[in-house]
N, CA, C and O atoms as a DFTB+ gen file, in Angstrom:
808 C
 N C O
     1  1      17.867      50.915      19.110
     2  2      17.078      50.619      17.913
     3  2      17.593      49.326      17.280
     4  3      18.790      49.197      17.024
     5  1      16.682      48.351      17.021
     6  2      17.141      47.073      16.496
     7  2      17.729      47.195      15.096
     8  3      17.324      48.046      14.304
     9  1      18.688      46.329      14.813
    10  2      19.312      46.300      13.492
    11  2      18.549      45.359      12.596
    12  3      18.181      44.261      13.015
    13  1      18.307      45.769      11.371
    14  2      17.616      44.906      10.424
    15  2      18.475      43.690      10.082
    16  3      19.702      43.771      10.037
    17  1      17.815      42.581       9.847
    18  2      18.535      41.358       9.510
    19  2      19.264      41.518       8.179
    20  3      18.750      42.151       7.257
    21  1      20.438      40.956       8.084
    22  2      21.170      40.985       6.817
    23  2      20.375      40.207       5.775
    24  3      19.850      39.139       6.090
    25  1      20.269      40.707       4.544
    26  2      19.432      40.045       3.538
    27  2      19.981      38.678       3.137
    28  3      21.181      38.519       2.917
    29  1      19.101      37.710       3.047
    30  2      19.442      36.375       2.549
    31  2      18.527      36.084       1.371
    32  3      17.309      36.216       1.494
    33  1      19.069      35.701       0.265
    34  2      18.245      35.419      -0.907
    35  2      17.876      33.945      -0.931
    36  3      18.586      33.104      -0.380
    37  1      16.751      33.643      -1.579
    38  2      16.344      32.247      -1.715
    39  2      17.352      31.465      -2.544
    40  3      17.474      30.250      -2.389
    41  1      18.082      32.161      -3.434
    42  2      19.096      31.468      -4.223
    43  2      20.188      30.922      -3.317
    44  3      20.644      29.793      -3.497
    45  1      20.608      31.724      -2.341
    46  2      21.643      31.261      -1.411
    47  2      21.119      30.132      -0.551
    48  3      21.821      29.152      -0.303
    49  1      19.872      30.270      -0.091
    50  2      19.266      29.216       0.706
    51  2      19.197      27.937      -0.116
    52  3      19.535      26.857       0.369
    53  1      18.754      28.068      -1.368
    54  2      18.646      26.905      -2.237
    55  2      19.985      26.237      -2.479
    56  3      20.053      25.016      -2.619
    57  1      21.066      27.036      -2.531
    58  2      22.402      26.494      -2.735
    59  2      22.772      25.525      -1.636
    60  3      23.216      24.409      -1.908
    61  1      22.589      25.954      -0.371
    62  2      22.981      25.099       0.745
    63  2      22.072      23.902       0.891
    64  3      22.524      22.808       1.229
    65  1      20.793      24.105       0.639
    66  2      19.876      22.964       0.681
    67  2      20.189      22.007      -0.448
    68  3      20.098      20.790      -0.287
    69  1      20.559      22.561      -1.597
    70  2      20.921      21.723      -2.730
    71  2      22.164      20.898      -2.452
    72  3      22.252      19.741      -2.865
    73  1      23.123      21.490      -1.754
    74  2      24.329      20.753      -1.398
    75  2      24.002      19.559      -0.527
    76  3      24.689      18.538      -0.572
    77  1      22.937      19.692       0.274
    78  2      22.529      18.588       1.135
    79  2      21.591      17.626       0.397
    80  3      21.106      16.659       0.984
    81  1      21.335      17.896      -0.905
    82  2      20.461      17.062      -1.730
    83  2      19.057      16.970      -1.152
    84  3      18.425      15.915      -1.210
    85  1      18.565      18.085      -0.590
    86  2      17.232      18.110       0.000
    87  2      16.480      19.308      -0.550
    88  3      16.596      20.401       0.006
    89  1      15.716      19.146      -1.620
    90  2      14.952      20.275      -2.156
    91  2      13.994      20.822      -1.122
    92  3      13.390      20.055      -0.372
    93  1      13.840      22.154      -1.066
    94  2      12.992      22.790      -0.070
    95  2      11.584      22.225      -0.070
    96  3      11.055      21.881       0.987
    97  1      10.971      22.124      -1.240
    98  2       9.567      21.743      -1.303
    99  2       9.340      20.269      -0.992
   100  3       8.207      19.868      -0.726
   101  1      10.405      19.443      -1.020
   102  2      10.243      18.011      -0.846
   103  2      10.880      17.507       0.441
   104  3      10.996      16.298       0.637
   105  1      11.290      18.404       1.311
   106  2      11.965      17.996       2.536
   107  2      11.021      17.227       3.444
   108  3       9.847      17.578       3.562
   109  1      11.527      16.181       4.086
   110  2      10.749      15.443       5.077
   111  2      10.627      16.304       6.317
   112  3      11.636      16.814       6.806
   113  1       9.406      16.487       6.851
   114  2       9.240      17.353       8.018
   115  2      10.062      16.894       9.219
   116  3      10.172      15.699       9.493
   117  1      10.632      17.857       9.923
   118  2      11.290      17.571      11.197
   119  2      10.239      17.121      12.214
   120  3      10.483      16.241      13.039
   121  1       9.063      17.751      12.129
   122  2       7.942      17.340      12.985
   123  2       6.637      17.562      12.227
   124  3       6.358      18.661      11.748
   125  1       5.845      16.493      12.131
   126  2       4.523      16.537      11.531
   127  2       3.553      16.020      12.589
   128  3       3.601      14.845      12.953
   129  1       2.676      16.891      13.083
   130  2       1.796      16.494      14.181
   131  2       0.912      15.301      13.827
   132  3       0.545      14.527      14.711
   133  1       0.567      15.142      12.563
   134  2      -0.269      14.014      12.170
   135  2       0.476      12.683      12.262
   136  3      -0.142      11.620      12.301
   137  1       1.814      12.750      12.295
   138  2       2.644      11.546      12.353
   139  2       3.360      11.432      13.703
   140  3       3.397      10.364      14.314
   141  1       3.929      12.558      14.152
   142  2       4.795      12.553      15.331
   143  2       4.090      12.935      16.627
   144  3       4.711      12.917      17.690
   145  1       2.818      13.275      16.561
   146  2       2.085      13.658      17.765
   147  2       2.064      15.164      17.957
   148  3       2.812      15.903      17.317
   149  1       1.184      15.605      18.860
   150  2       1.004      17.035      19.089
   151  2       2.250      17.678      19.677
   152  3       2.931      17.096      20.521
   153  1       2.534      18.883      19.218
   154  2       3.563      19.701      19.846
   155  2       3.053      20.165      21.211
   156  3       1.850      20.159      21.469
   157  1       3.966      20.559      22.065
   158  2       3.597      20.981      23.419
   159  2       2.666      22.191      23.389
   160  3       2.809      23.081      22.552
   161  1       1.715      22.207      24.312
   162  2       0.832      23.366      24.486
   163  2       1.232      24.177      25.711
   164  3       0.519      25.096      26.113
   165  1       2.380      23.834      26.307
   166  2       2.855      24.483      27.530
   167  2       4.155      25.227      27.240
   168  3       5.160      24.617      26.874
   169  1       4.128      26.545      27.406
   170  2       5.310      27.349      27.125
   171  2       6.485      27.059      28.032
   172  3       7.623      27.373      27.684
   173  1       6.234      26.464      29.197
   174  2       7.335      26.157      30.114
   175  2       8.033      24.850      29.761
   176  3       9.143      24.597      30.228
   177  1       7.392      24.011      28.937
   178  2       7.993      22.736      28.509
   179  2       7.748      22.527      27.009
   180  3       7.001      21.626      26.627
   181  1       8.366      23.343      26.165
   182  2       8.154      23.201      24.717
   183  2       8.716      21.867      24.207
   184  3       9.606      21.280      24.822
   185  1       8.183      21.406      23.081
   186  2       8.745      20.250      22.400
   187  2      10.121      20.622      21.842
   188  3      10.284      21.689      21.250
   189  1      11.101      19.750      22.030
   190  2      12.454      20.008      21.539
   191  2      12.599      19.380      20.153
   192  3      12.412      18.175      19.986
   193  1      12.933      20.209      19.162
   194  2      13.129      19.735      17.796
   195  2      14.599      19.858      17.405
   196  3      15.308      20.749      17.873
   197  1      15.042      18.953      16.544
   198  2      16.442      18.911      16.116
   199  2      16.556      19.503      14.720
   200  3      16.163      18.876      13.736
   201  1      17.097      20.718      14.641
   202  2      17.292      21.386      13.354
   203  2      18.728      21.161      12.876
   204  3      19.651      21.054      13.683
   205  1      18.901      21.090      11.555
   206  2      20.227      20.950      10.962
   207  2      20.310      21.857       9.737
   208  3      19.314      22.464       9.343
   209  1      21.498      21.949       9.134
   210  2      21.665      22.796       7.963
   211  2      20.742      22.311       6.843
   212  3      20.672      21.119       6.543
   213  1      20.044      23.258       6.242
   214  2      19.100      22.940       5.182
   215  2      17.684      23.248       5.601
   216  3      17.443      24.183       6.364
   217  1      16.750      22.466       5.107
   218  2      15.326      22.688       5.301
   219  2      14.828      21.942       6.537
   220  3      15.086      20.748       6.686
   221  1      14.120      22.638       7.419
   222  2      13.561      22.041       8.632
   223  2      12.076      22.388       8.701
   224  3      11.691      23.425       9.241
   225  1      11.256      21.508       8.149
   226  2       9.831      21.770       8.032
   227  2       9.092      21.308       9.284
   228  3       9.288      20.192       9.766
   229  1       8.239      22.193       9.799
   230  2       7.377      21.876      10.940
   231  2       5.938      22.104      10.490
   232  3       5.614      23.168       9.962
   233  1       5.068      21.107      10.697
   234  2       3.677      21.289      10.325
   235  2       2.761      20.768      11.422
   236  3       3.010      19.727      12.032
   237  1       1.701      21.518      11.651
   238  2       0.775      21.157      12.711
   239  2      -0.492      21.970      12.603
   240  3      -0.767      22.584      11.572
   241  1      -1.264      21.970      13.679
   242  2      -2.507      22.731      13.706
   243  2      -2.762      23.221      15.123
   244  3      -2.308      22.616      16.094
   245  1      -3.485      24.310      15.226
   246  2      -3.884      24.873      16.520
   247  2      -5.357      25.256      16.449
   248  3      -5.868      25.629      15.393
   249  1      -6.027      25.156      17.591
   250  2      -7.444      25.472      17.668
   251  2      -7.679      26.478      18.779
   252  3      -7.140      26.342      19.877
   253  1      -8.473      27.471      18.494
   254  2      -8.797      28.473      19.507
   255  2     -10.308      28.511      19.720
   256  3     -11.027      29.226      19.023
   257  1     -10.776      27.730      20.692
   258  2     -12.160      27.814      21.155
   259  2     -12.244      27.210      22.551
   260  3     -11.310      26.550      23.006
   261  1     -13.340      27.432      23.212
   262  2     -13.452      27.058      24.627
   263  2     -13.416      25.552      24.858
   264  3     -13.136      25.100      25.968
   265  1     -13.698      24.769      23.810
   266  2     -13.759      23.317      23.985
   267  2     -12.447      22.621      23.648
   268  3     -12.309      21.422      23.892
   269  1     -11.487      23.344      23.097
   270  2     -10.253      22.713      22.619
   271  2      -9.056      23.128      23.464
   272  3      -8.836      24.321      23.668
   273  1      -8.271      22.160      23.964
   274  2      -7.083      22.503      24.765
   275  2      -5.872      22.890      23.923
   276  3      -4.930      23.493      24.437
   277  1      -5.886      22.545      22.618
   278  2      -4.713      22.765      21.765
   279  2      -4.735      24.176      21.184
   280  3      -4.881      24.357      19.975
   281  1      -4.589      25.175      22.057
   282  2      -4.705      26.560      21.611
   283  2      -3.392      27.127      21.098
   284  3      -3.402      28.083      20.322
   285  1      -2.274      26.569      21.506
   286  2      -0.960      27.052      21.073
   287  2      -0.012      25.879      20.897
   288  3      -0.146      24.857      21.569
   289  1       0.950      26.029      19.989
   290  2       2.042      25.060      19.838
   291  2       3.344      25.742      20.223
   292  3       3.638      26.850      19.775
   293  1       4.125      25.056      21.069
   294  2       5.431      25.556      21.496
   295  2       6.506      24.537      21.145
   296  3       6.345      23.346      21.411
   297  1       7.607      25.001      20.545
   298  2       8.754      24.119      20.355
   299  2      10.042      24.927      20.405
   300  3      10.063      26.122      20.111
   301  1      11.113      24.244      20.785
   302  2      12.434      24.876      20.818
   303  2      13.341      24.215      19.783
   304  3      13.140      23.066      19.388
   305  1      14.339      24.978      19.362
   306  2      15.359      24.453      18.464
   307  2      16.668      25.144      18.780
   308  3      16.683      26.252      19.317
   309  1      17.755      24.494      18.449
   310  2      19.085      25.036      18.712
   311  2      19.831      25.246      17.395
   312  3      19.883      24.358      16.544
   313  1      20.402      26.429      17.248
   314  2      21.291      26.718      16.112
   315  2      22.715      26.457      16.580
   316  3      23.178      27.065      17.545
   317  1      23.396      25.570      15.910
   318  2      24.743      25.162      16.323
   319  2      25.790      26.217      15.965
   320  3      25.545      27.070      15.111
   321  1      26.967      26.161      16.621
   322  2      28.051      27.085      16.276
   323  2      28.391      26.999      14.783
   324  3      28.433      25.916      14.200
   325  1      28.630      28.161      14.187
   326  2      28.957      28.212      12.770
   327  2      27.745      28.197      11.852
   328  3      27.886      28.114      10.632
   329  1      26.534      28.280      12.446
   330  2      25.316      28.259      11.648
   331  2      24.420      29.436      12.017
   332  3      24.637      30.088      13.038
   333  1      23.424      29.705      11.196
   334  2      22.424      30.713      11.521
   335  2      21.105      30.378      10.841
   336  3      21.070      29.665       9.838
   337  1      20.023      30.901      11.403
   338  2      18.709      30.745      10.794
   339  2      18.562      31.808       9.717
   340  3      18.626      33.002      10.011
   341  1      18.362      31.382       8.462
   342  2      18.340      32.316       7.340
   343  2      16.929      32.705       6.925
   344  3      16.741      33.763       6.325
   345  1      15.928      31.876       7.229
   346  2      14.567      32.176       6.790
   347  2      13.565      31.337       7.562
   348  3      13.871      30.230       8.004
   349  1      12.361      31.880       7.717
   350  2      11.200      31.114       8.167
   351  2      10.187      31.229       7.037
   352  3       9.423      32.191       6.967
   353  1      10.192      30.243       6.162
   354  2       9.352      30.280       4.975
   355  2       7.980      29.678       5.284
   356  3       7.884      28.591       5.853
   357  1       6.945      30.381       4.912
   358  2       5.589      29.862       5.089
   359  2       5.229      29.025       3.859
   360  3       4.995      29.566       2.778
   361  1       5.188      27.716       4.034
   362  2       4.862      26.830       2.929
   363  2       3.364      26.683       2.741
   364  3       2.891      26.514       1.617
   365  1       2.601      26.746       3.849
   366  2       1.156      26.598       3.745
   367  2       0.491      27.138       5.005
   368  3       1.119      27.218       6.061
   369  1      -0.774      27.507       4.891
   370  2      -1.585      27.930       6.032
   371  2      -3.048      27.929       5.610
   372  3      -3.397      28.421       4.537
   373  1      -3.888      27.377       6.459
   374  2      -5.329      27.418       6.195
   375  2      -6.067      27.497       7.523
   376  3      -5.617      26.947       8.529
   377  1      -7.188      28.176       7.517
   378  2      -8.024      28.325       8.706
   379  2      -9.482      28.223       8.307
   380  3      -9.875      28.643       7.219
   381  1     -10.283      27.657       9.208
   382  2     -11.680      27.404       8.885
   383  2     -12.418      28.672       8.459
   384  3     -13.189      28.654       7.499
   385  1     -12.181      29.766       9.172
   386  2     -12.845      31.037       8.853
   387  2     -11.896      32.041       8.219
   388  3     -12.218      33.220       8.076
   389  1     -10.712      31.550       7.839
   390  2      -9.684      32.360       7.183
   391  2      -9.146      33.487       8.070
   392  3      -8.628      34.484       7.567
   393  1      -9.272      33.322       9.404
   394  2      -8.642      34.279      10.308
   395  2      -7.138      34.011      10.362
   396  3      -6.714      32.868      10.192
   397  1      -6.327      35.041      10.596
   398  2      -4.874      34.823      10.669
   399  2      -4.474      34.155      11.981
   400  3      -5.222      34.168      12.959
   401  1      -3.289      33.577      11.977
   402  2      -2.677      33.093      13.199
   403  2      -1.632      34.095      13.655
   404  3      -1.390      35.100      12.987
   405  1      -1.015      33.821      14.790
   406  2       0.046      34.672      15.324
   407  2       1.192      33.787      15.769
   408  3       0.967      32.708      16.318
   409  1       2.427      34.232      15.536
   410  2       3.575      33.507      16.070
   411  2       4.577      34.489      16.651
   412  3       4.579      35.673      16.314
   413  1       5.425      33.977      17.527
   414  2       6.513      34.771      18.098
   415  2       7.753      33.904      18.229
   416  3       7.660      32.699      18.461
   417  1       8.912      34.525      18.077
   418  2      10.207      33.872      18.248
   419  2      10.849      34.436      19.504
   420  3      11.003      35.650      19.643
   421  1      11.224      33.547      20.419
   422  2      11.743      33.935      21.728
   423  2      13.139      33.357      21.903
   424  3      13.391      32.217      21.512
   425  1      14.036      34.122      22.481
   426  2      15.375      33.606      22.763
   427  2      15.337      32.848      24.076
   428  3      14.857      33.365      25.084
   429  1      15.847      31.613      24.066
   430  2      15.845      30.787      25.259
   431  2      15.039      29.516      25.051
   432  3      14.388      29.337      24.022
   433  1      15.092      28.640      26.043
   434  2      14.514      27.307      25.916
   435  2      13.076      27.217      26.399
   436  3      12.471      26.150      26.298
   437  1      12.508      28.296      26.920
   438  2      11.118      28.290      27.359
   439  2      10.456      29.595      26.944
   440  3      11.122      30.546      26.536
   441  1       9.136      29.621      27.057
   442  2       8.389      30.813      26.666
   443  2       7.147      30.932      27.511
   444  3       6.489      29.933      27.803
   445  1       6.819      32.159      27.910
   446  2       5.520      32.413      28.516
   447  2       4.491      32.513      27.402
   448  3       4.863      32.627      26.234
   449  1       3.230      32.472      27.729
   450  2       2.181      32.573      26.722
   451  2       2.151      33.968      26.115
   452  3       2.432      34.947      26.808
   453  1       1.814      34.077      24.828
   454  2       1.664      35.403      24.224
   455  2       0.658      36.236      25.021
   456  3      -0.357      35.720      25.487
   457  1       0.947      37.508      25.168
   458  2       0.070      38.373      25.955
   459  2       0.432      38.394      27.424
   460  3      -0.143      39.161      28.196
   461  1       1.379      37.560      27.818
   462  2       1.749      37.476      29.223
   463  2       2.932      38.346      29.588
   464  3       3.469      38.232      30.690
   465  1       3.346      39.214      28.679
   466  2       4.433      40.127      28.988
   467  2       5.810      39.517      28.839
   468  3       6.772      40.024      29.417
   469  1       5.931      38.427      28.070
   470  2       7.238      37.799      27.935
   471  2       8.107      38.593      26.963
   472  3       7.603      39.311      26.100
   473  1       9.410      38.450      27.122
   474  2      10.345      39.152      26.250
   475  2      10.575      38.320      24.998
   476  3      10.992      37.166      25.095
   477  1      10.313      38.883      23.830
   478  2      10.468      38.126      22.593
   479  2      11.298      38.909      21.583
   480  3      11.470      40.123      21.698
   481  1      11.803      38.187      20.595
   482  2      12.594      38.809      19.540
   483  2      11.713      39.462      18.490
   484  3      12.065      40.507      17.942
   485  1      10.566      38.851      18.206
   486  2       9.662      39.420      17.214
   487  2       8.500      38.491      16.947
   488  3       8.605      37.279      17.135
   489  1       7.390      39.061      16.509
   490  2       6.209      38.269      16.209
   491  2       5.486      38.817      15.004
   492  3       5.699      39.965      14.613
   493  1       4.621      37.993      14.404
   494  2       3.906      38.410      13.201
   495  2       2.636      37.593      13.043
   496  3       2.470      36.540      13.658
   497  1       1.741      38.104      12.203
   498  2       0.556      37.353      11.821
   499  2       0.903      36.437      10.655
   500  3       1.758      36.758       9.830
   501  1       0.232      35.301      10.599
   502  2       0.431      34.348       9.513
   503  2      -0.938      34.089       8.892
   504  3      -1.903      33.810       9.604
   505  1      -1.024      34.180       7.562
   506  2      -2.324      34.054       6.906
   507  2      -2.195      33.270       5.611
   508  3      -1.093      32.963       5.156
   509  1      -3.357      32.952       5.021
   510  2      -3.371      32.185       3.777
   511  2      -2.821      32.995       2.614
   512  3      -2.484      32.433       1.572
   513  1      -2.726      34.304       2.780
   514  2      -2.222      35.160       1.698
   515  2      -0.698      35.265       1.680
   516  3      -0.130      35.879       0.776
   517  1      -0.031      34.668       2.675
   518  2       1.422      34.836       2.798
   519  2       2.194      33.573       2.460
   520  3       3.342      33.431       2.883
   521  1       1.601      32.649       1.708
   522  2       2.318      31.442       1.313
   523  2       3.533      31.827       0.468
   524  3       3.413      32.609      -0.475
   525  1       4.690      31.281       0.803
   526  2       5.930      31.614       0.119
   527  2       6.682      32.777       0.744
   528  3       7.765      33.138       0.283
   529  1       6.112      33.369       1.794
   530  2       6.695      34.554       2.425
   531  2       7.757      34.159       3.449
   532  3       7.624      33.139       4.125
   533  1       8.814      34.971       3.561
   534  2       9.860      34.781       4.570
   535  2       9.530      35.649       5.776
   536  3       9.694      36.868       5.725
   537  1       9.071      35.035       6.855
   538  2       8.675      35.791       8.039
   539  2       9.866      36.264       8.871
   540  3       9.737      37.208       9.652
   541  1      11.014      35.625       8.714
   542  2      12.171      36.023       9.519
   543  2      12.578      37.456       9.213
   544  3      12.859      38.233      10.125
   545  1      12.610      37.806       7.941
   546  2      12.965      39.172       7.554
   547  2      11.942      40.167       8.080
   548  3      12.286      41.296       8.431
   549  1      10.674      39.740       8.133
   550  2       9.602      40.625       8.586
   551  2       9.724      40.977      10.064
   552  3       9.438      42.108      10.457
   553  1      10.149      40.012      10.892
   554  2      10.158      40.243      12.350
   555  2      11.498      40.741      12.871
   556  3      11.657      40.936      14.076
   557  1      12.472      40.952      11.973
   558  2      13.802      41.378      12.424
   559  2      13.768      42.686      13.194
   560  3      14.596      42.917      14.076
   561  1      12.808      43.541      12.861
   562  2      12.686      44.814      13.571
   563  2      11.802      44.741      14.803
   564  3      11.496      45.771      15.402
   565  1      11.387      43.545      15.194
   566  2      10.540      43.362      16.369
   567  2       9.147      42.887      16.026
   568  3       8.468      42.291      16.862
   569  1       8.707      43.149      14.785
   570  2       7.403      42.677      14.359
   571  2       6.265      43.373      15.080
   572  3       6.459      44.422      15.695
   573  1       5.069      42.785      15.005
   574  2       3.882      43.414      15.584
   575  2       3.798      43.232      17.089
   576  3       2.977      43.875      17.742
   577  1       4.634      42.366      17.649
   578  2       4.533      42.064      19.076
   579  2       5.420      42.945      19.940
   580  3       5.524      42.726      21.147
   581  1       6.066      43.948      19.329
   582  2       6.938      44.819      20.110
   583  2       8.181      44.120      20.614
   584  3       8.668      44.419      21.704
   585  1       8.703      43.180      19.820
   586  2       9.894      42.443      20.213
   587  2      11.144      43.299      20.160
   588  3      11.117      44.441      19.700
   589  1      12.238      42.731      20.638
   590  2      13.498      43.463      20.690
   591  2      14.156      43.589      19.325
   592  3      14.986      44.472      19.114
   593  1      13.784      42.698      18.385
   594  2      14.432      42.688      17.084
   595  2      15.774      41.978      17.142
   596  3      16.213      41.554      18.210
   597  1      16.419      41.851      16.001
   598  2      17.695      41.135      15.938
   599  2      18.372      41.456      14.614
   600  3      17.732      41.924      13.672
   601  1      19.674      41.199      14.555
   602  2      20.393      41.327      13.295
   603  2      20.517      39.967      12.621
   604  3      20.295      39.847      11.416
   605  1      20.866      38.954      13.386
   606  2      20.891      37.574      12.879
   607  2      20.417      36.646      13.992
   608  3      20.454      36.996      15.172
   609  1      19.973      35.465      13.595
   610  2      19.620      34.417      14.562
   611  2      20.733      33.389      14.491
   612  3      20.667      32.429      13.724
   613  1      21.761      33.609      15.308
   614  2      22.947      32.767      15.290
   615  2      22.897      31.678      16.338
   616  3      21.821      31.335      16.828
   617  1      24.065      31.122      16.694
   618  2      24.113      30.004      17.630
   619  2      23.375      30.301      18.938
   620  3      23.516      31.379      19.516
   621  1      22.598      29.335      19.384
   622  2      21.828      29.485      20.616
   623  2      20.548      28.682      20.533
   624  3      20.272      28.034      19.524
   625  1      19.766      28.728      21.606
   626  2      18.494      28.021      21.670
   627  2      17.351      29.017      21.622
   628  3      17.402      30.064      22.268
   629  1      16.322      28.692      20.858
   630  2      15.188      29.587      20.641
   631  2      13.877      28.820      20.807
   632  3      13.813      27.610      20.588
   633  1      12.840      29.548      21.198
   634  2      11.507      28.967      21.320
   635  2      10.573      29.645      20.331
   636  3      10.611      30.863      20.151
   637  1       9.739      28.843      19.697
   638  2       8.760      29.343      18.727
   639  2       7.371      28.993      19.230
   640  3       7.127      27.864      19.656
   641  1       6.459      29.956      19.182
   642  2       5.075      29.720      19.585
   643  2       4.153      30.198      18.472
   644  3       4.374      31.253      17.879
   645  1       3.114      29.408      18.193
   646  2       2.131      29.778      17.186
   647  2       0.742      29.513      17.735
   648  3       0.527      28.513      18.420
   649  1      -0.203      30.395      17.444
   650  2      -1.569      30.247      17.924
   651  2      -2.546      30.800      16.894
   652  3      -2.149      31.495      15.959
   653  1      -3.820      30.487      17.072
   654  2      -4.883      30.991      16.220
   655  2      -5.526      32.197      16.891
   656  3      -5.702      32.216      18.109
   657  1      -5.872      33.196      16.102
   658  2      -6.456      34.416      16.678
   659  2      -7.976      34.358      16.729
   660  3      -8.594      35.053      17.535
   661  1      -8.593      33.531      15.869
   662  2     -10.044      33.422      15.877
   663  2     -10.497      32.139      16.549
   664  3      -9.670      31.327      16.966
   665  1     -11.811      31.950      16.657
   666  2     -12.364      30.748      17.277
   667  2     -12.517      29.670      16.212
   668  3     -13.617      29.421      15.717
   669  1     -11.416      29.042      15.871
   670  2     -11.394      28.076      14.779
   671  2     -10.114      27.258      14.826
   672  3      -9.247      27.486      15.670
   673  1     -10.008      26.316      13.922
   674  2      -8.793      25.506      13.783
   675  2      -8.023      25.959      12.550
   676  3      -8.607      26.202      11.494
   677  1      -6.719      26.068      12.693
   678  2      -5.870      26.422      11.553
   679  2      -4.742      25.414      11.434
   680  3      -4.287      24.850      12.428
   681  1      -4.299      25.197      10.209
   682  2      -3.181      24.298       9.934
   683  2      -2.053      25.106       9.314
   684  3      -2.302      26.005       8.511
   685  1      -0.826      24.797       9.674
   686  2       0.321      25.552       9.179
   687  2       1.434      24.605       8.764
   688  3       1.514      23.471       9.237
   689  1       2.285      25.084       7.879
   690  2       3.502      24.384       7.466
   691  2       4.578      25.433       7.260
   692  3       4.469      26.280       6.373
   693  1       5.616      25.376       8.081
   694  2       6.692      26.359       8.059
   695  2       8.031      25.669       7.845
   696  3       8.259      24.561       8.329
   697  1       8.905      26.338       7.117
   698  2      10.238      25.801       6.851
   699  2      11.279      26.721       7.479
   700  3      11.422      27.875       7.076
   701  1      12.002      26.205       8.465
   702  2      13.063      26.947       9.145
   703  2      14.376      26.579       8.451
   704  3      14.894      25.477       8.631
   705  1      14.904      27.509       7.659
   706  2      16.068      27.233       6.819
   707  2      17.347      27.652       7.544
   708  3      17.538      28.826       7.862
   709  1      18.204      26.689       7.796
   710  2      19.471      26.924       8.496
   711  2      20.622      26.843       7.495
   712  3      20.682      25.923       6.679
   713  1      21.531      27.811       7.566
   714  2      22.686      27.852       6.658
   715  2      23.958      28.103       7.473
   716  3      23.881      28.534       8.623
   717  1      25.117      27.839       6.886
   718  2      26.361      28.221       7.564
   719  2      26.438      29.735       7.708
   720  3      25.963      30.472       6.844
   721  1      27.045      30.199       8.813
   722  2      27.249      31.638       8.985
   723  2      28.201      32.150       7.910
   724  3      29.014      31.385       7.389
   725  1      28.110      33.446       7.570
   726  2      29.026      34.008       6.557
   727  2      30.488      33.718       6.843
   728  3      31.253      33.436       5.920
   729  1      30.892      33.783       8.114
   730  2      32.297      33.515       8.446
   731  2      32.662      32.072       8.106
   732  3      33.765      31.797       7.633
   733  1      31.719      31.148       8.353
   734  2      31.977      29.747       8.038
   735  2      32.058      29.538       6.542
   736  3      32.868      28.749       6.057
   737  1      31.204      30.257       5.805
   738  2      31.235      30.174       4.336
   739  2      32.577      30.667       3.816
   740  3      33.166      30.064       2.918
   741  1      33.061      31.782       4.396
   742  2      34.340      32.349       3.955
   743  2      35.478      31.361       4.200
   744  3      36.362      31.196       3.359
   745  1      35.446      30.704       5.367
   746  2      36.488      29.720       5.671
   747  2      36.419      28.544       4.711
   748  3      37.446      28.048       4.248
   749  1      35.188      28.097       4.410
   750  2      35.020      26.998       3.469
   751  2      35.541      27.382       2.095
   752  3      36.247      26.609       1.448
   753  1      35.183      28.595       1.653
   754  2      35.639      29.062       0.338
   755  2      37.157      29.181       0.298
   756  3      37.794      28.822      -0.692
   757  1      37.731      29.692       1.394
   758  2      39.190      29.823       1.455
   759  2      39.850      28.456       1.384
   760  3      40.861      28.273       0.707
   761  1      39.256      27.490       2.102
   762  2      39.807      26.135       2.086
   763  2      39.740      25.516       0.708
   764  3      40.682      24.855       0.274
   765  1      38.618      25.728       0.009
   766  2      38.489      25.214      -1.353
   767  2      39.492      25.884      -2.278
   768  3      40.085      25.244      -3.146
   769  1      39.674      27.208      -2.072
   770  2      40.623      27.933      -2.906
   771  2      42.043      27.441      -2.722
   772  3      42.791      27.301      -3.690
   773  1      42.421      27.174      -1.460
   774  2      43.765      26.659      -1.187
   775  2      43.953      25.286      -1.804
   776  3      45.028      24.954      -2.303
   777  1      42.879      24.483      -1.762
   778  2      42.973      23.153      -2.343
   779  2      43.182      23.204      -3.845
   780  3      43.982      22.444      -4.393
   781  1      42.456      24.110      -4.519
   782  2      42.620      24.277      -5.959
   783  2      44.023      24.768      -6.290
   784  3      44.645      24.297      -7.242
   785  1      44.526      25.736      -5.483
   786  2      45.869      26.274      -5.734
   787  2      46.922      25.184      -5.580
   788  3      47.860      25.110      -6.375
   789  1      46.774      24.336      -4.564
   790  2      47.756      23.257      -4.365
   791  2      47.754      22.285      -5.546
   792  3      48.803      21.838      -6.010
   793  1      46.516      21.965      -6.029
   794  2      46.442      21.038      -7.157
   795  2      47.086      21.643      -8.396
   796  3      47.736      20.936      -9.167
   797  1      46.906      22.969      -8.596
   798  2      47.496      23.612      -9.763
   799  2      49.025      23.584      -9.689
   800  3      49.707      23.339     -10.684
   801  1      49.556      23.847      -8.454
   802  2      51.026      23.826      -8.310
   803  2      51.555      22.433      -8.535
   804  3      52.632      22.254      -9.103
   805  1      50.789      21.428      -8.083
   806  2      51.248      20.066      -8.263
   807  2      51.257      19.697      -9.751
   808  3      51.619      18.576     -10.107
């Protein structure tokens, strides 16, 4: 039985993003399809994105109809040692007919197409009613896709796939918030404490 993700509050997320002087709502996107080009539509060769501590915004669009090849977006990201993914915040979502989209988070550098029997950590629907929602907490138990679930998304490489469920075009904006792992925070706090103690003795 999968373990639920440890709770992360937006206050804690805001603290680390604030330390990097990058407000969540004003962060420059890591990838914006209107500027940086289309994300990969092939699960075997996802676009590689560079995530760092703080806010990592990805925005793009997907279309699901017989005339459009851009039916899914695939990208990979790596969480470095001493870090973890704390939230997948939905900043925006719109669809022509207001149908929901679907996404899945997969462990590893590639992904099969949704519905193809691939092994995933968790998946969920994304809709216009969920702006401001943290999807990471929602999929920790496996989500609607029957994923394996997870306790934390720590160091490693992961693939993210998003698609539209209806015959329409949808636009999305997601923020992948990366923070130091609790152990790293404890070491940092201990180091700061030792520094303060030394200054006091001096």
